[in-house]
GROMACS .gro file of C-alpha atoms in nm:
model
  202
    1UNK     CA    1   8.750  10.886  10.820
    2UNK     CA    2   8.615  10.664  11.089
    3UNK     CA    3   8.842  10.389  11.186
    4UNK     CA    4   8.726  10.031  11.406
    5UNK     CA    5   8.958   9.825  11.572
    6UNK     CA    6   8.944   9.496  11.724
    7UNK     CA    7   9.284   9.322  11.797
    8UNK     CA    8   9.135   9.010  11.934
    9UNK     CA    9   8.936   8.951  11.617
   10UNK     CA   10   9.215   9.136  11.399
   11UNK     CA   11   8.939   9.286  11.215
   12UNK     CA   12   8.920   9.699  11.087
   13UNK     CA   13   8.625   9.885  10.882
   14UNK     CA   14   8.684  10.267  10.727
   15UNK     CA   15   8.458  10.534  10.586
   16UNK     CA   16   8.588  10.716  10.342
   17UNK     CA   17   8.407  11.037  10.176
   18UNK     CA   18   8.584  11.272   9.863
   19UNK     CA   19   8.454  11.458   9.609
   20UNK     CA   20   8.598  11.150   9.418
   21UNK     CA   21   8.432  10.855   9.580
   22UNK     CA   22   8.232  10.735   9.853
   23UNK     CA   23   8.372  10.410   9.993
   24UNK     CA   24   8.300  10.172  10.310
   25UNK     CA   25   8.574   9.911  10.367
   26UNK     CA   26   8.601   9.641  10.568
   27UNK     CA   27   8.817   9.396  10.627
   28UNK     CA   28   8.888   9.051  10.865
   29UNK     CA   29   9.240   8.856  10.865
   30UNK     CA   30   9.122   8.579  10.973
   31UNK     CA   31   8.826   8.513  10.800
   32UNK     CA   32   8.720   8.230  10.584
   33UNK     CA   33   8.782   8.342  10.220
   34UNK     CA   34   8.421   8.569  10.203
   35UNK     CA   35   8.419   8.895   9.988
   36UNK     CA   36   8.111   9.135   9.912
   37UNK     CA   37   8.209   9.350   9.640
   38UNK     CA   38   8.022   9.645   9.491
   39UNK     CA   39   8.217   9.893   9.321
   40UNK     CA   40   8.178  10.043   8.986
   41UNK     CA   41   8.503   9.892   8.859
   42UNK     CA   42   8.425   9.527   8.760
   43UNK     CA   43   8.786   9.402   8.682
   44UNK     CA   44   8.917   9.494   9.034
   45UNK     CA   45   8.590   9.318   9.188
   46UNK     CA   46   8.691   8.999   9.013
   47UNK     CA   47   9.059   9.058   9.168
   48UNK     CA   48   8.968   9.150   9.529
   49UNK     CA   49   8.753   8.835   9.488
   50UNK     CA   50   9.058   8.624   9.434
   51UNK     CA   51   9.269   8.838   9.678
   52UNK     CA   52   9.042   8.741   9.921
   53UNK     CA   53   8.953   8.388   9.798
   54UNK     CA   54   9.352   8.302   9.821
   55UNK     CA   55   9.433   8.514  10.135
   56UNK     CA   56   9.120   8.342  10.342
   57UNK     CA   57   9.003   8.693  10.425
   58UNK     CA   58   8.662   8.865  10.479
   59UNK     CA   59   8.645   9.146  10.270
   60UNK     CA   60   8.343   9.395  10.216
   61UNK     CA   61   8.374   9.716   9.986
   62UNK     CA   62   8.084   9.935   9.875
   63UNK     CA   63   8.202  10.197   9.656
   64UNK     CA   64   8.120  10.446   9.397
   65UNK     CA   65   8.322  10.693   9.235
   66UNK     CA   66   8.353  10.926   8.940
   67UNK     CA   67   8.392  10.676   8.699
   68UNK     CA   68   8.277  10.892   8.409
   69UNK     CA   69   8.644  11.056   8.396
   70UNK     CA   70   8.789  10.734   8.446
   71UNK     CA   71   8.851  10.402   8.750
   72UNK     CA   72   9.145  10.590   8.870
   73UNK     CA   73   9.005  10.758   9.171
   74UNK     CA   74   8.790  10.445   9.277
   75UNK     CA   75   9.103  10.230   9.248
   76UNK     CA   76   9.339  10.414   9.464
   77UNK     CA   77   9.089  10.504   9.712
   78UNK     CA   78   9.034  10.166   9.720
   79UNK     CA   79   9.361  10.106   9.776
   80UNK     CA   80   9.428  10.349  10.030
   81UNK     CA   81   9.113  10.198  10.240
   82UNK     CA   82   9.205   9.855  10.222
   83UNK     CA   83   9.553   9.961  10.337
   84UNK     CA   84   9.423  10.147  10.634
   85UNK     CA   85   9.220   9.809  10.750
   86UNK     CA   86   9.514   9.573  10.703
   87UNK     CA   87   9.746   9.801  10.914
   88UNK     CA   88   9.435   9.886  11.161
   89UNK     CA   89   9.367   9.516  11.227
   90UNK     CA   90   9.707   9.412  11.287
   91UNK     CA   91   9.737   9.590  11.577
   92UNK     CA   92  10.085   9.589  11.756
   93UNK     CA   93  10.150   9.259  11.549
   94UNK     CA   94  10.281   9.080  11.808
   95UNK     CA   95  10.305   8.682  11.682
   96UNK     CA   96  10.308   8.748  11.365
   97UNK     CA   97  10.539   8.566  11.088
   98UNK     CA   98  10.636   8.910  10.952
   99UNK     CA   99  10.768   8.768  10.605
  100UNK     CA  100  10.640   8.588  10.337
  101UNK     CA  101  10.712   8.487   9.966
  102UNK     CA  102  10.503   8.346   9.776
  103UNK     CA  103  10.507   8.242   9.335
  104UNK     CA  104  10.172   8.180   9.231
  105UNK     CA  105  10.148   8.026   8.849
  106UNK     CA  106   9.850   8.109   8.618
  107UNK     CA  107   9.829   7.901   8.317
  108UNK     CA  108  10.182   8.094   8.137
  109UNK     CA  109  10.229   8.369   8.364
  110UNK     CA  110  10.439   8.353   8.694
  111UNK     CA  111  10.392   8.629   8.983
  112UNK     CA  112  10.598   8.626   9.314
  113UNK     CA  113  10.482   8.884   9.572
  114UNK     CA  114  10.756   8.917   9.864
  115UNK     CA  115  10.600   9.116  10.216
  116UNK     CA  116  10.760   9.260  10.497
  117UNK     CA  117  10.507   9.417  10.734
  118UNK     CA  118  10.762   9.664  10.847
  119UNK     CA  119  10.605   9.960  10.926
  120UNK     CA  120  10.817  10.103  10.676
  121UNK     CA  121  10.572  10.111  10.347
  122UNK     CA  122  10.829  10.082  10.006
  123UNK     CA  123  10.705   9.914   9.693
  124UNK     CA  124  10.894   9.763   9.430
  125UNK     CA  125  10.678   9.651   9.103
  126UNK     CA  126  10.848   9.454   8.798
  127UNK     CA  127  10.549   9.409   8.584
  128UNK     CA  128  10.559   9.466   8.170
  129UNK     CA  129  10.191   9.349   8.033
  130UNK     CA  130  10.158   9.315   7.678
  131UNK     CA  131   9.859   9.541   7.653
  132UNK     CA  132   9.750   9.856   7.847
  133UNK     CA  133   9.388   9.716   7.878
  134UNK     CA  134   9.226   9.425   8.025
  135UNK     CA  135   8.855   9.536   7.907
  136UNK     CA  136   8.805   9.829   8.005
  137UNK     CA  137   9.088   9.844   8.293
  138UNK     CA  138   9.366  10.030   8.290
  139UNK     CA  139   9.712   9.819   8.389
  140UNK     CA  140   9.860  10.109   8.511
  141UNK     CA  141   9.636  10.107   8.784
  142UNK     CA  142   9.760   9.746   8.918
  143UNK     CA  143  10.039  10.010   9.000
  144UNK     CA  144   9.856  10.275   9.126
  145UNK     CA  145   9.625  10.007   9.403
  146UNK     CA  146   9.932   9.832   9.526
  147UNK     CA  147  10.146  10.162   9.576
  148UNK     CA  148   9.868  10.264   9.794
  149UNK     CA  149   9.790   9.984   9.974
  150UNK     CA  150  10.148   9.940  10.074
  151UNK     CA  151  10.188  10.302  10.151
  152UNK     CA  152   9.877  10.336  10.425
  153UNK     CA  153   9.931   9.952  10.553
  154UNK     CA  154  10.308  10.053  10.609
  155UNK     CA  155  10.434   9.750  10.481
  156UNK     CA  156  10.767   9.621  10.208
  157UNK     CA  157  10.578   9.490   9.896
  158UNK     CA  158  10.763   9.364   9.616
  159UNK     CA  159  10.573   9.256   9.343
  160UNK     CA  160  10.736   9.052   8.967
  161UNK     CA  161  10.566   8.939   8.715
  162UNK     CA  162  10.842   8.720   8.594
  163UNK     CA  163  10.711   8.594   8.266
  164UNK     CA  164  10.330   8.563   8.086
  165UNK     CA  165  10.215   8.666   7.783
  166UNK     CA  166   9.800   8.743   7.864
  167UNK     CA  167   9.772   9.065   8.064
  168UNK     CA  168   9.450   8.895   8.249
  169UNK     CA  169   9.612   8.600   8.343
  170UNK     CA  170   9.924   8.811   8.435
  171UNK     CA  171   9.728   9.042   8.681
  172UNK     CA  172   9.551   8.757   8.804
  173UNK     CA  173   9.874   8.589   8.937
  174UNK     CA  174   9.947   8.869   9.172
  175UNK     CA  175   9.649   8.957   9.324
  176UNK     CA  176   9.634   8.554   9.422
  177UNK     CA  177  10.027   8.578   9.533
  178UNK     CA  178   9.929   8.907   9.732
  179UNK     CA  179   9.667   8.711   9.912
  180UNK     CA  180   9.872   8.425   9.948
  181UNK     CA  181  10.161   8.576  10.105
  182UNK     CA  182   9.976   8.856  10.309
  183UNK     CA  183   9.797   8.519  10.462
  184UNK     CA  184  10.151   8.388  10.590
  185UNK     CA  185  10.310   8.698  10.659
  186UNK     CA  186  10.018   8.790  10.910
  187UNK     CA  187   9.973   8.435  11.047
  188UNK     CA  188  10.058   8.362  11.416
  189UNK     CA  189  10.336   8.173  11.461
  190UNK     CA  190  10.357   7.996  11.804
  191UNK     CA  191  10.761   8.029  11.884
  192UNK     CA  192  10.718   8.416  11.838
  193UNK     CA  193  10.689   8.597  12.179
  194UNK     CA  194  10.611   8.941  12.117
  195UNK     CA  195  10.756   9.131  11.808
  196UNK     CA  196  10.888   8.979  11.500
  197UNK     CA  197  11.221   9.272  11.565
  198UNK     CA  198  11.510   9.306  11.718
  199UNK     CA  199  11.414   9.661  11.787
  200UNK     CA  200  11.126   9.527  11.950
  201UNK     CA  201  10.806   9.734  11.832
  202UNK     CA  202  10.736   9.716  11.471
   0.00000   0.00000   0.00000
């Protein structure tokens, strides 16, 4: 793995090389909303689009994995990288709003995604889709991305779908709430002087 850092631009890129997949990440917290997306799993392109899109990010992936047993491997690898960036180009987080709670509608369905960036990863996912599939794409691995992106960006992330009846538009609603909210959460805010903690590192 080969990590950059650059605090003053809050920016982070990884390499990342299995048997599985072959993945280059990068990733900019205060970008302008720009994503360059080639993997071999076109439903999670069209969601780290709007992830990025919502969260005013710049995002790059290039990735290929074994996709002839199935996304899984791509997807959490995925995950895993983009988790590595976040916490990478966050630095010491000093400044930073810490929280954030966001509901983000999409036509029926109603996410809320709720962020601590902690340094202490947990996840909590209330999500019950009314079919497994969206095309080709496995629901489960909604799960299986945000799990792991949480886990190697050491952050809280609790994620409810309260209420939607199409899976698409379901799925849809968080990735736009986890942009959302990972946008405030990781914004400077002015009256902070140092950490966001009483302990006083994060």
């Amino acid at each position: 793995m080969d990590n950059k850092n650059n605090e003053s631009l809050r920016t982070a890129g990884v390499k990342r090389t299995t048997n599985e997949t072959d993945i280059a990440l990068s990733f900019s917290v205060d970008g302008s909303g720009v994503s360059e997306l080639e993997t071999d799993v076109p439903f999670l392109n069209h969601m780290l689009d709007l992830f990025t899109k919502h969260g005013q990010f710049d995002l790059s992936v290039k990735a290929r994995g074994d996709i002839e047993i199935d996304d899984h491997h791509t997807v959490e690898d995925i995950g895993i990288c983009l988790g590595q960036c976040i916490r990478e180009a966050l630095g010491d987080k000093r400044g930073i709003k810490r929280y954030a709670s966001v509901f983000v509608p999409m036509d029926e369905a109603l996410a809320q995604v709720v962020i601590d960036i902690s340094n202490r990863p947990h996840f909590e996912y209330r999500a019950e889709y009314p079919s497994a599939q969206v095309g080709s794409f496995s629901t489960e691995l909604v799960h299986e991305f945000l799990w792991k992106l949480a886990l190697e960006a050491r952050i809280t992330l609790h994620v409810i779908v309260h209420y939607g009846q199409n899976t698409h538009h379901m799925i849809e609603a968080i990735f736009k709430a986890l942009g959302r909210a990972l946008d405030e959460a990781t914004s400077i805010d002015p009256r902070v002087t140092g950490v966001p903690s009483t302990k006083g590192v994060l």
